[in-house]
Short mmCIF file of C-alpha atoms and ligand atoms in Angstrom, two decimals:
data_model
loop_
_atom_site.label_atom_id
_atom_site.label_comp_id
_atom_site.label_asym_id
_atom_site.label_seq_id
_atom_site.Cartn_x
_atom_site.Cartn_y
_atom_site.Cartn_z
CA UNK A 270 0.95 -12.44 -28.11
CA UNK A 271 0.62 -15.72 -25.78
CA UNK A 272 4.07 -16.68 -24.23
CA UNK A 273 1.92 -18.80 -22.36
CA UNK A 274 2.25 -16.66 -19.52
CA UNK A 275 -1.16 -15.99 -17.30
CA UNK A 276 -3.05 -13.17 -18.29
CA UNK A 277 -5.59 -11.08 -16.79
CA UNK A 278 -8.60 -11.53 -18.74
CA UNK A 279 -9.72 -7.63 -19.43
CA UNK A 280 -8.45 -4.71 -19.49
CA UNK A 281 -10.81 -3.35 -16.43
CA UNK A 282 -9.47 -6.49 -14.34
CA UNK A 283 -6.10 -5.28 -14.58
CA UNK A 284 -6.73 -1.91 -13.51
CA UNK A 285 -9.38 -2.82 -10.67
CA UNK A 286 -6.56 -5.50 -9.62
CA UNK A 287 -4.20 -2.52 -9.55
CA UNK A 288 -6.52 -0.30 -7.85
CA UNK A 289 -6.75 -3.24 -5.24
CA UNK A 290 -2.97 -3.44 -4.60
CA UNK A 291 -2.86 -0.01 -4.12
CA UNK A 292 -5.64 0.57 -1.82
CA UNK A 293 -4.95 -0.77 0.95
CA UNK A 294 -3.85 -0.16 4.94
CA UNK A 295 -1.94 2.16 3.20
CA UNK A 296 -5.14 4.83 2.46
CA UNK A 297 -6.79 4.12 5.81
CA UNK A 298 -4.57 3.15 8.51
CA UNK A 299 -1.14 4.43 7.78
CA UNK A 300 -2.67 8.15 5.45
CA UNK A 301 -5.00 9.05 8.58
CA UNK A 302 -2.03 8.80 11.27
CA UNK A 303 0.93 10.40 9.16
CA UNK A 304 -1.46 13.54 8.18
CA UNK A 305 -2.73 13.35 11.48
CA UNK A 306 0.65 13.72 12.90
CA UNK A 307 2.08 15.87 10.36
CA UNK A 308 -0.22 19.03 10.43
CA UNK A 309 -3.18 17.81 8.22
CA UNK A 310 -4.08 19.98 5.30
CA UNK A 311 -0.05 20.82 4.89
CA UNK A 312 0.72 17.20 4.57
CA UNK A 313 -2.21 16.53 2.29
CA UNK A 314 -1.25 18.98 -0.76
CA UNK A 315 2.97 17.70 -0.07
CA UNK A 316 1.46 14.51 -0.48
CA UNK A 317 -0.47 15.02 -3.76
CA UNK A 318 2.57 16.73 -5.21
CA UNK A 319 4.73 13.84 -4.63
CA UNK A 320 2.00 11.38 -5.83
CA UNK A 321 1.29 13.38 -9.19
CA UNK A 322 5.21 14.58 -9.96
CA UNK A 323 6.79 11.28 -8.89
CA UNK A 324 4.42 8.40 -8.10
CA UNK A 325 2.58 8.68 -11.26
CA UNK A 326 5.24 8.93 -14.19
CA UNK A 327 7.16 5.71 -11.44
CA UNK A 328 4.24 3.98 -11.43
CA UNK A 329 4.11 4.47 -15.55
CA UNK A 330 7.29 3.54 -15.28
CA UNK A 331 6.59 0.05 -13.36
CA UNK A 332 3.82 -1.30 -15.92
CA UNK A 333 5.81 -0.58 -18.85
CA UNK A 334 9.03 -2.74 -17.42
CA UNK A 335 6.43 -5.23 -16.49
CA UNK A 336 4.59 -5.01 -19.57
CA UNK A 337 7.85 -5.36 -21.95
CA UNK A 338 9.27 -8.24 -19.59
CA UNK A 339 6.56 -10.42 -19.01
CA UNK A 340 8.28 -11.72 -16.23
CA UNK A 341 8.17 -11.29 -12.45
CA UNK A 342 10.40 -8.70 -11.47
CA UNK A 343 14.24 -9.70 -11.46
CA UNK A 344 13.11 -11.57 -14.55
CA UNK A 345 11.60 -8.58 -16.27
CA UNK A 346 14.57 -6.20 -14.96
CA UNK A 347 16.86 -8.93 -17.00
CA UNK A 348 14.64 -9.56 -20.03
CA UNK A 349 14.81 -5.71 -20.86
CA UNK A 350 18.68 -5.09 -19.82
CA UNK A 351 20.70 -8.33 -19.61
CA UNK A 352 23.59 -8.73 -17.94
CA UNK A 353 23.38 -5.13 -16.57
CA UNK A 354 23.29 -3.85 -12.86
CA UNK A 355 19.67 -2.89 -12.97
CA UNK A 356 17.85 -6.10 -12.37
CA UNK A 357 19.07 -4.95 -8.29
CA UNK A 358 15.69 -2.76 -9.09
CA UNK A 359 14.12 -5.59 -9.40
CA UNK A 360 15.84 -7.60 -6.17
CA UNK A 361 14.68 -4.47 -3.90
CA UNK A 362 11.91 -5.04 -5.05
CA UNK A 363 11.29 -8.71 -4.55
CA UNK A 364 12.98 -8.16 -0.58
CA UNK A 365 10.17 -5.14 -0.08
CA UNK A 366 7.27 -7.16 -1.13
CA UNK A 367 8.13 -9.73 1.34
CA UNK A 368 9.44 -7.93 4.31
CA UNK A 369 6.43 -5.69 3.83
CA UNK A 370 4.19 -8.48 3.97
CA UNK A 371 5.61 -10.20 6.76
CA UNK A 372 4.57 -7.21 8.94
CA UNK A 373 1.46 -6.33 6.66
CA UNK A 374 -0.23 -9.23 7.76
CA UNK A 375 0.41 -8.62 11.14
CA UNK A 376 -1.70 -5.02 10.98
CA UNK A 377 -4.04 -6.78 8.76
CA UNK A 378 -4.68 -9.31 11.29
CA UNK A 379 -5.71 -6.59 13.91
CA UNK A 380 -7.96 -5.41 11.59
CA UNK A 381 -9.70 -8.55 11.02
CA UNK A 382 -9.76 -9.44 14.90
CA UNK A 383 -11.23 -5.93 15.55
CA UNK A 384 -14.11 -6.89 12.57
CA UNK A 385 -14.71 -10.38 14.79
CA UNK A 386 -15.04 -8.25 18.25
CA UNK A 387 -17.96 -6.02 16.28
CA UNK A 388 -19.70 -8.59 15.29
CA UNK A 389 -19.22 -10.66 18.43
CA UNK A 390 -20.07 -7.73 20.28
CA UNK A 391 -17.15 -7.41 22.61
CA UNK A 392 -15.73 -4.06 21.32
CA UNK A 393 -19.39 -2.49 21.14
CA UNK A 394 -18.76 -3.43 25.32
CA UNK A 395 -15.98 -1.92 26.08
CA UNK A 396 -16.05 1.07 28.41
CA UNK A 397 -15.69 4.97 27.30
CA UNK A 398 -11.42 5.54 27.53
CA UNK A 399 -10.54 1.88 27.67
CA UNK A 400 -10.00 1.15 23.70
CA UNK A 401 -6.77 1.65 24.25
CA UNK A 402 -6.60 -0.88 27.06
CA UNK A 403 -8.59 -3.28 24.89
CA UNK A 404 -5.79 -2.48 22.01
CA UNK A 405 -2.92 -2.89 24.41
CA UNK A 406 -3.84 -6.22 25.92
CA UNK A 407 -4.53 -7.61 22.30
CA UNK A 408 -1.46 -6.75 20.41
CA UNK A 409 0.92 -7.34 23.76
CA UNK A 410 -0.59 -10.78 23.72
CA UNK A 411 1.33 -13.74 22.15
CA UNK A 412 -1.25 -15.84 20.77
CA UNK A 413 -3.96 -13.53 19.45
CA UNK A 414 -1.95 -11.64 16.77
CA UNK A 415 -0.17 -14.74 15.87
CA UNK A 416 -3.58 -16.24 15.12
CA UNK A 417 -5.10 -13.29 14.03
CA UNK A 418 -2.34 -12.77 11.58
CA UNK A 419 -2.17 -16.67 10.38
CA UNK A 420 -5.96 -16.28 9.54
CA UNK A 421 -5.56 -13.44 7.27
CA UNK A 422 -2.48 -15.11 5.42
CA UNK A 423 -4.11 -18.10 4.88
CA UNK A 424 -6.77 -15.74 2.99
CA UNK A 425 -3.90 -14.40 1.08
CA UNK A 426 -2.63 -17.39 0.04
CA UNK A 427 -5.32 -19.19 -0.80
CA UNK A 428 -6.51 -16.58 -3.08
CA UNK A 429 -2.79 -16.22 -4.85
CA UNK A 430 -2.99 -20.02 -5.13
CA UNK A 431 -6.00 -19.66 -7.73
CA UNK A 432 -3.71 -17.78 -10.03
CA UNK A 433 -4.28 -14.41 -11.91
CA UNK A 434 -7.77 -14.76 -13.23
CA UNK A 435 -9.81 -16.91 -11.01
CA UNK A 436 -7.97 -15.82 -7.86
CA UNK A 437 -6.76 -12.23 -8.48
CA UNK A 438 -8.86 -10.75 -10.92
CA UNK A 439 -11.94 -12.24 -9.74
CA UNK A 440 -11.44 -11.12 -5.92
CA UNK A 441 -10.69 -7.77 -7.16
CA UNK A 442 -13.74 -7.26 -9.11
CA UNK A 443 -15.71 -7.95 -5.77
CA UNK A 444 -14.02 -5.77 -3.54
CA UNK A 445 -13.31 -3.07 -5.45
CA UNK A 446 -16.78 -1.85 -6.31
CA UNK A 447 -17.87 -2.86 -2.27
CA UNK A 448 -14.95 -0.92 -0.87
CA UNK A 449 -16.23 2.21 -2.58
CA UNK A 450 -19.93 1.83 -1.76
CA UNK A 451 -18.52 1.18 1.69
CA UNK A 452 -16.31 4.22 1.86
CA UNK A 453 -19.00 6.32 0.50
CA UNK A 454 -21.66 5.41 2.74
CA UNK A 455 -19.66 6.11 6.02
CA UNK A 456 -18.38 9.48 4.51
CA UNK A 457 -21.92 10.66 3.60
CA UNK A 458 -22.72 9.94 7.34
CA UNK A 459 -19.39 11.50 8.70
CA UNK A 460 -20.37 14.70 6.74
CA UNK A 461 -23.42 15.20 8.78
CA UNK A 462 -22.02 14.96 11.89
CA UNK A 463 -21.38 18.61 14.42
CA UNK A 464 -17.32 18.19 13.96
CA UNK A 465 -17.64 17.74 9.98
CA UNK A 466 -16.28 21.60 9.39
CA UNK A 467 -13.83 21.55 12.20
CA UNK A 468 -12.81 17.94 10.59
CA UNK A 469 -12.78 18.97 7.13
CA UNK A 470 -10.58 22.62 7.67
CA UNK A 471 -7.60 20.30 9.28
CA UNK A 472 -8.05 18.33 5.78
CA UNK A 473 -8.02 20.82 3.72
CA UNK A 474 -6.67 24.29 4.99
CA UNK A 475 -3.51 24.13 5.48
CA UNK A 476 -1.23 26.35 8.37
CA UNK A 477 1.36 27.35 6.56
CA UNK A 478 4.40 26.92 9.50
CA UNK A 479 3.78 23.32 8.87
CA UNK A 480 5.45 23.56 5.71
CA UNK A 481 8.67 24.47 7.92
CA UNK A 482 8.81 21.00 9.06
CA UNK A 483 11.20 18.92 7.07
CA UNK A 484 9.65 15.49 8.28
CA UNK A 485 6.56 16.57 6.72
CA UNK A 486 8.44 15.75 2.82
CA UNK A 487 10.11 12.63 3.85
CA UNK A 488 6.61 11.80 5.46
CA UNK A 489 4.69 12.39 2.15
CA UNK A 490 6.97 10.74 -0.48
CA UNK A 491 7.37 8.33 2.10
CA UNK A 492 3.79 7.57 1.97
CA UNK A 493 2.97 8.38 -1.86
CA UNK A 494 5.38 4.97 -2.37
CA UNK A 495 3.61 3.19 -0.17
CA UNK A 496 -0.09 3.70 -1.46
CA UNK A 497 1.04 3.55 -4.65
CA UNK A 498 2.80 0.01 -4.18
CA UNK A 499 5.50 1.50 -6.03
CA UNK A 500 9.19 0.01 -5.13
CA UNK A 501 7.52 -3.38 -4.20
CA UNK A 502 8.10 -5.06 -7.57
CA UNK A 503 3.78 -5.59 -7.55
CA UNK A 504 2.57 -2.67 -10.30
CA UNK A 505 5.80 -4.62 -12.38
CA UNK A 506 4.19 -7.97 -11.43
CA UNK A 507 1.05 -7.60 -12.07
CA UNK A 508 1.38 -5.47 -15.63
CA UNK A 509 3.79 -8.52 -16.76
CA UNK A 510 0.36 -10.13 -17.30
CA UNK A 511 -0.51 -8.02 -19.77
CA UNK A 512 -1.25 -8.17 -23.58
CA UNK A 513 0.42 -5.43 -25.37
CA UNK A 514 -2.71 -4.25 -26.40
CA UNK A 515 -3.50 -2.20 -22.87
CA UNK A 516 -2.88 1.29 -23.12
CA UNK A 517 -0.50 2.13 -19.98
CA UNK A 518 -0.59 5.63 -19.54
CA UNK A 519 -4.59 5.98 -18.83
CA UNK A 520 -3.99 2.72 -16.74
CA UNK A 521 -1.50 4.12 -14.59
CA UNK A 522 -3.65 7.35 -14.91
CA UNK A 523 -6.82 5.80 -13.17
CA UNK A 524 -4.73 3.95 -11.01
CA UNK A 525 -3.79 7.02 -9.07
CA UNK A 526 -6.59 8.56 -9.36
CA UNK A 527 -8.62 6.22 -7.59
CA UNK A 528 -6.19 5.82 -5.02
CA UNK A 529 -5.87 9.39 -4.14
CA UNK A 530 -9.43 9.87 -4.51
CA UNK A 531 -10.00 7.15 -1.93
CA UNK A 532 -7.48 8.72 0.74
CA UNK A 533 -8.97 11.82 0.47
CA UNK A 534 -12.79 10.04 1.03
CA UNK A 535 -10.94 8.29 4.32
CA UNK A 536 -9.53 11.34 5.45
CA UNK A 537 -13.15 13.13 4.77
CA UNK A 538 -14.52 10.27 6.76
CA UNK A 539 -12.40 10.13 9.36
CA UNK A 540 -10.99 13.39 10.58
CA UNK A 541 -14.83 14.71 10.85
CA UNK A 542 -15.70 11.77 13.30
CA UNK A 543 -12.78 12.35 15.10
CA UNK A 544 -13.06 16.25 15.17
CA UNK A 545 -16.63 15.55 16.71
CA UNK A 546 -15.93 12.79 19.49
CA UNK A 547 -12.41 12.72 20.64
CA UNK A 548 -11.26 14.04 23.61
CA UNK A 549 -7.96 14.24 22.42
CA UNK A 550 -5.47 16.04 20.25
CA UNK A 551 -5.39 14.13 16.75
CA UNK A 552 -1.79 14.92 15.99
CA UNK A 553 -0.91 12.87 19.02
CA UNK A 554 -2.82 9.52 17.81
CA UNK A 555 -0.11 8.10 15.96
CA UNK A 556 -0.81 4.38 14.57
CA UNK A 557 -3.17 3.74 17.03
CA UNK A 558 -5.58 6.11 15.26
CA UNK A 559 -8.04 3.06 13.92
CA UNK A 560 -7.15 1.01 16.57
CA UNK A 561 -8.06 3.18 19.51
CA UNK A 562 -9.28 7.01 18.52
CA UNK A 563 -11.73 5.32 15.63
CA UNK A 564 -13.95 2.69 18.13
CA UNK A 565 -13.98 5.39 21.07
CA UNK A 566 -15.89 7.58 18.44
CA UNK A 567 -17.77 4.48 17.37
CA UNK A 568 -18.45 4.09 21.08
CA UNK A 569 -20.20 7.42 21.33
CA UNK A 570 -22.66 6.50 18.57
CA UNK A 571 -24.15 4.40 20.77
CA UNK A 572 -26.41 1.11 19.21
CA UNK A 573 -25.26 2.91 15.19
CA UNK A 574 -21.64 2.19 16.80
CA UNK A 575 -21.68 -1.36 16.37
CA UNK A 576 -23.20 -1.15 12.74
CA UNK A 577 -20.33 1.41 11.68
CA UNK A 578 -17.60 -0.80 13.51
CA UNK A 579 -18.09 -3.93 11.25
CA UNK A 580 -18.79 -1.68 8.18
CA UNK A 581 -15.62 0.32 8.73
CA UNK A 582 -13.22 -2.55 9.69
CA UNK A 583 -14.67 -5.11 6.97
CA UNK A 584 -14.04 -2.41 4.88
CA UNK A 585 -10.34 -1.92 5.79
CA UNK A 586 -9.40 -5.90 6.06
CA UNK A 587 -10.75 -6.36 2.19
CA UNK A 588 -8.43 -3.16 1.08
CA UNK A 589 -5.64 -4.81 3.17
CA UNK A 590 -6.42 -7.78 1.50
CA UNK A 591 -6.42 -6.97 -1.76
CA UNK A 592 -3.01 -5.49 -1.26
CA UNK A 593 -1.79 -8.23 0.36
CA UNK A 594 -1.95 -10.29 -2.47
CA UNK A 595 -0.29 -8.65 -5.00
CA UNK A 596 2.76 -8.43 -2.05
CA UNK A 597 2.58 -12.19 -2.00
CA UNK A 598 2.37 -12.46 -6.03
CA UNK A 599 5.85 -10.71 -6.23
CA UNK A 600 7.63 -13.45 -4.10
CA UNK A 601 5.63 -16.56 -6.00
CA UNK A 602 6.20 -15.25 -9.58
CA UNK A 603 9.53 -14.95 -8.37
CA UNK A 604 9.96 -18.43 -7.09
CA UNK A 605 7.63 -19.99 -10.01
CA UNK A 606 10.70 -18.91 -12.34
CA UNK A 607 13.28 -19.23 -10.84
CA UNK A 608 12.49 -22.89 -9.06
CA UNK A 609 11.03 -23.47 -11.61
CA UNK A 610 7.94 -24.32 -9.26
CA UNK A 611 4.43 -24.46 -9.76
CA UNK A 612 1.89 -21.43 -8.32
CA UNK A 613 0.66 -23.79 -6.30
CA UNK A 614 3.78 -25.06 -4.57
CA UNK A 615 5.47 -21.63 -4.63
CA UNK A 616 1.90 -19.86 -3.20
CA UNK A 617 2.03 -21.94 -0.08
CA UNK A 618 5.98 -22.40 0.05
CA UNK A 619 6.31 -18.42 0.08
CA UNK A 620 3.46 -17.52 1.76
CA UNK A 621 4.17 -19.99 4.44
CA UNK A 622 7.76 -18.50 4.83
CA UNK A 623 6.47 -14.84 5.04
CA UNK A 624 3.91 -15.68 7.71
CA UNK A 625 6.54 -17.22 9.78
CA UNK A 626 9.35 -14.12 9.02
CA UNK A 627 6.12 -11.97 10.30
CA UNK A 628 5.99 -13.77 13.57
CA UNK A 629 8.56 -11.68 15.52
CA UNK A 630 6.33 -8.46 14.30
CA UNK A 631 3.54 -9.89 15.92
CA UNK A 632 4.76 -10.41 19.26
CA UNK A 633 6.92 -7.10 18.74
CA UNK A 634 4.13 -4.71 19.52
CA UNK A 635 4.32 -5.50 23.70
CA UNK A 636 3.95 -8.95 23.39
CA UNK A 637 6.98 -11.38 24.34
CA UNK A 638 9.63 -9.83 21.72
CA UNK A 639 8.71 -6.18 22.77
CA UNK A 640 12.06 -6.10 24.52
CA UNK A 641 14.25 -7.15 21.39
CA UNK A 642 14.91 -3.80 19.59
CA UNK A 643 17.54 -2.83 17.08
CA UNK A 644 18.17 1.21 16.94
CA UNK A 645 15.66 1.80 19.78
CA UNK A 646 13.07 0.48 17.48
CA UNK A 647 10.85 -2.89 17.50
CA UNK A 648 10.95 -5.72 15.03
CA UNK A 649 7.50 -4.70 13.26
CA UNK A 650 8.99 -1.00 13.35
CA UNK A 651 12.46 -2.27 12.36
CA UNK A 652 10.94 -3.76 9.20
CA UNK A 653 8.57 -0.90 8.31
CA UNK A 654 11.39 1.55 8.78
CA UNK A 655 13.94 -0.17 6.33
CA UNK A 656 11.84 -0.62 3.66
CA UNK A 657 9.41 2.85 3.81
CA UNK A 658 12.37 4.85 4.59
CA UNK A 659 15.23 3.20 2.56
CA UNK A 660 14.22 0.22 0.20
CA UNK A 661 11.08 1.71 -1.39
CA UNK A 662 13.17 5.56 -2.42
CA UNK A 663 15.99 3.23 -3.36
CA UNK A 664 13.88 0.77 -5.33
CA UNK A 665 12.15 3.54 -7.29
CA UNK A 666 15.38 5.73 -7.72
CA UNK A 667 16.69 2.77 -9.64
CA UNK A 668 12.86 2.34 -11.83
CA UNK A 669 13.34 5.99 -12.33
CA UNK A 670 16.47 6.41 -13.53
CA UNK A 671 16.17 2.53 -15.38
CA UNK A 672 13.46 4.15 -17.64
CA UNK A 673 14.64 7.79 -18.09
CA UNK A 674 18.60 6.83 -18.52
CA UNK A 675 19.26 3.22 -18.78
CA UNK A 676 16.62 2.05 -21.28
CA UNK A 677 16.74 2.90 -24.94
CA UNK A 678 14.06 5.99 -25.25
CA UNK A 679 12.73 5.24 -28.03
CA UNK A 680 11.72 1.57 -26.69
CA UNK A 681 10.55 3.28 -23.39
CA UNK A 682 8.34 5.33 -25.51
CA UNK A 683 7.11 2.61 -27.74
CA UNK A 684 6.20 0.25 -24.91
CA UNK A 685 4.11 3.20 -23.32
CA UNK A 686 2.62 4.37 -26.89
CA UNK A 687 4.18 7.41 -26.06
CA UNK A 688 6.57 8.08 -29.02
CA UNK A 689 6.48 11.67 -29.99
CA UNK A 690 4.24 13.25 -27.75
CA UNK A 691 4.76 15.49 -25.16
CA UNK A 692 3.36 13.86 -22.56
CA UNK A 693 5.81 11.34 -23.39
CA UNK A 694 8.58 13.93 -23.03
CA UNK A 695 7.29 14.77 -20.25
CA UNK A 696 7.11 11.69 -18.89
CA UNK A 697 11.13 10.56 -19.70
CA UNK A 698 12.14 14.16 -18.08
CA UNK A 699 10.54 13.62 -15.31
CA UNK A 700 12.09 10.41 -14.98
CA UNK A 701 15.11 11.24 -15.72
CA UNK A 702 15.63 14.59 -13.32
CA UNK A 703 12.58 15.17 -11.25
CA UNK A 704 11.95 12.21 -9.28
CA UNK A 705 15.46 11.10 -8.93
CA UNK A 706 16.56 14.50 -7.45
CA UNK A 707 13.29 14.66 -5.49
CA UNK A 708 13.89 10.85 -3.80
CA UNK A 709 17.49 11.46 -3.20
CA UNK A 710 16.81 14.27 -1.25
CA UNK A 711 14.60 12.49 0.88
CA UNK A 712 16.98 9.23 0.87
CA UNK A 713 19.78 11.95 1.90
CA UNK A 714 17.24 13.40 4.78
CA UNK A 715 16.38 9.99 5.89
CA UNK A 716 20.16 8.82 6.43
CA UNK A 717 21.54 11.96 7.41
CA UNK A 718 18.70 13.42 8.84
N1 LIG B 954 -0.36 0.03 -1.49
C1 LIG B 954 -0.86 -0.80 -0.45
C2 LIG B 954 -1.34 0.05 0.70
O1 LIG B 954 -1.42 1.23 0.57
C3 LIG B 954 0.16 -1.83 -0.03
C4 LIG B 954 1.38 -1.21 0.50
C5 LIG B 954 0.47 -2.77 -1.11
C6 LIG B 954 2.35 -2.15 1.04
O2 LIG B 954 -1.67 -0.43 1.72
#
């Protein structure tokens, strides 16, 4: 079937461009702080219930809408069930992806300033203790993020502006495969280092008070959304270039698996390192764990420092990149349709309106806007907090109970190739009780809590 819609051009490019939008600052950046902060091993196996009991059949959930609407989100929400309330699943969806990526590129652009400063040699310089001097004066500066930030949108956009095949597809099938050699390498090396068991028991065994802690759940299904780009309208995006050939289920299958598996190979890199050369507790780290706790350790390797620097951040600002662009491809296949643009226009029309909405993030973080807060909270934190703690549960509440209520079973099932199995059963019931009970609760605990 040709609607003359883009397509990706294999099977294997889909899912690697999946994998892509899922890993992302997500698995590095924002998995290491939260389970630092949240007890370790506890948050970990919270975390992969949430990702296997709700993420997955979501995320199932996502491609199939995609798949069946062949249209960018709001479209496909409408194709399926016109004139019906639901396509607001796909407007949340459409407002996440861009808010997100207004302050995604901000973080992104750290990372890729902190890549330049390895290979320039001015963070392998810096003294013992003063990374988080060097961290401070960069992000409370006005210029440098900005810049910083504009650089790594312009990436973005220029590779959305190719279109699904030659600019999506191909990037992803070059980064993918590198990210994991990456990963794997600096692992191996973490393994062997004195801290590695210390490192690995706050990864993996968990205390069980921690499990008292009711920020812990809101933490992890917080995050499982996140990683998973679920609620962001991109797993719907990107599956709407689909033949209806693809299988979904092992898609969405591998998907998750990959992304999990590549959390789980930061966190075995990183807690180790950290368990070895901090001085301080990791708990206590917060977002500044890459930023500041990662190059002190760095630091303390001495000349291998500088080597493991440009490895590790290269290896984040690809991951955040390949996320980034499946944000921005929500917000152009939006526009494309309903403009009536071309990818061109909308990819520099929309991606030059995010960067600028992500301007106030960037000088948020103790540069000249550090001052202007709404609820105590910053406008990089502002934007993070609405849409992790209330647009991405709401967003998949609405997939969730779309599939599993709204949408004729039986076509639900067909779409997925599901029809009577029990996985498929499964699948629906889950849908249609588990995760909308489960993301309630944490919506509730979020507003009331
Ligand atoms: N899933 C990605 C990540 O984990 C992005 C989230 C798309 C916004 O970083």
């Amino acid at each position: 079937m040709s609607n003359g819609r883009e397509r990706f051009a294999t099977k294997l490019g889909f899912i690697l461009a999946a994998v892509g939008s899922a890993v992302g600052l997500g698995n590095v950046w924002r998995f290491s702080y939260v389970a630092g902060e949240n007890g370790g091993a506890a948050f970990l196996l919270v975390y992969l219930l949430c990702i296997f009991l709700i993420g997955l059949p979501v995320l199932l959930a996502e491609f199939s809408i995609g798949r069946r609407g062949q249209q960018d989100v709001v479209g496909s929400f409408n194709t399926i069930a016109p004139q019906k309330p639901w396509a607001i699943g796909g407007i949340l969806g459409v407002a996440s992806a861009f808010i997100i990526l207004s302050f995604y590129g901000v973080i992104a652009g750290w990372v890729v300033y902190f890549l330049y400063s390895y290979v320039t040699g001015a963070a392998a310089g810096v003294e013992t203790g003063e990374y988080a001097d060097f961290f401070g004066a960069f992000i409370g500066g006005a210029a440098g993020p900005v810049f910083w930030q504009v650089l790594f949108m312009a990436l973005t956009i220029a590779i959305v502006f190719f279109g699904v095949k030659k600019g999506i597809e191909l990037s992803n099938k070059i980064f993918m495969p590198l990210l994991a050699v990456i990963l794997l390498f600096l692992a191996g090396y973490a393994l062997t280092l004195d801290g590695a068991a210390e490192g690995l028991a706050f990864l993996f065994r968990p205390e069980f008070s921690a499990f008292g802690n009711p920020g812990i759940y809101a933490a992890a299904i917080g995050q499982a959304f996140f990683t998973l780009s679920l609620g962001m309208g991109a797993m719907i995006t990107y599956a709407s270039y689909l033949p209806k050939e693809t299988k979904l289920p092992s898609a969405a299958g591998t998907v998750v698996t990959l992304d999990t598996l590549f959390a789980i190979v930061v966190g075995i890199m990183i807690f180790p390192a950290v368990f070895t050369f901090a001085q301080f507790d990791v708990g206590d780290a917060g977002p500044g764990l890459v930023f500041i706790t990662l190059p002190e350790v760095f630091n303390q390797m001495g000349a291998m420092g500088t080597m493991f620097g440009i490895l590790f951040f290269f290896l984040v600002a690809v991951a955040a990149l390949s996320s980034a662009i499946s944000l921005l491809e929500v917000s152009v296949a939006y526009a494309m349709r309903k403009f009536n643009w071309t990818r061109r226009f909308a990819a520099i029309a929309v991606g030059t309106v995010v960067t600028l909405f992500g301007v106030p993030s960037a000088l948020s973080q103790g540069g000249p806007l550090s001052d202007f807060t709404v609820a105590g909270l910053p406008f990089l934190d502002l934007m993070d907090t609405i849409t992790d703690n209330y647009f991405l549960p709401l967003g998949g509440f609405v997939i969730a109970l779309f599939v599993g209520w709204g949408w004729n079973k039986v076509d639900a099932l067909k779409e997925t190739g599901l029809t009577d199995t029990t996985v498929g059963t499964v699948w629906i019931w889950f849908l249609r009780i588990v995760a909308p009970i489960g993301i309630l609760g944490i919506l509730l605990l979020n507003i009331f809590g």
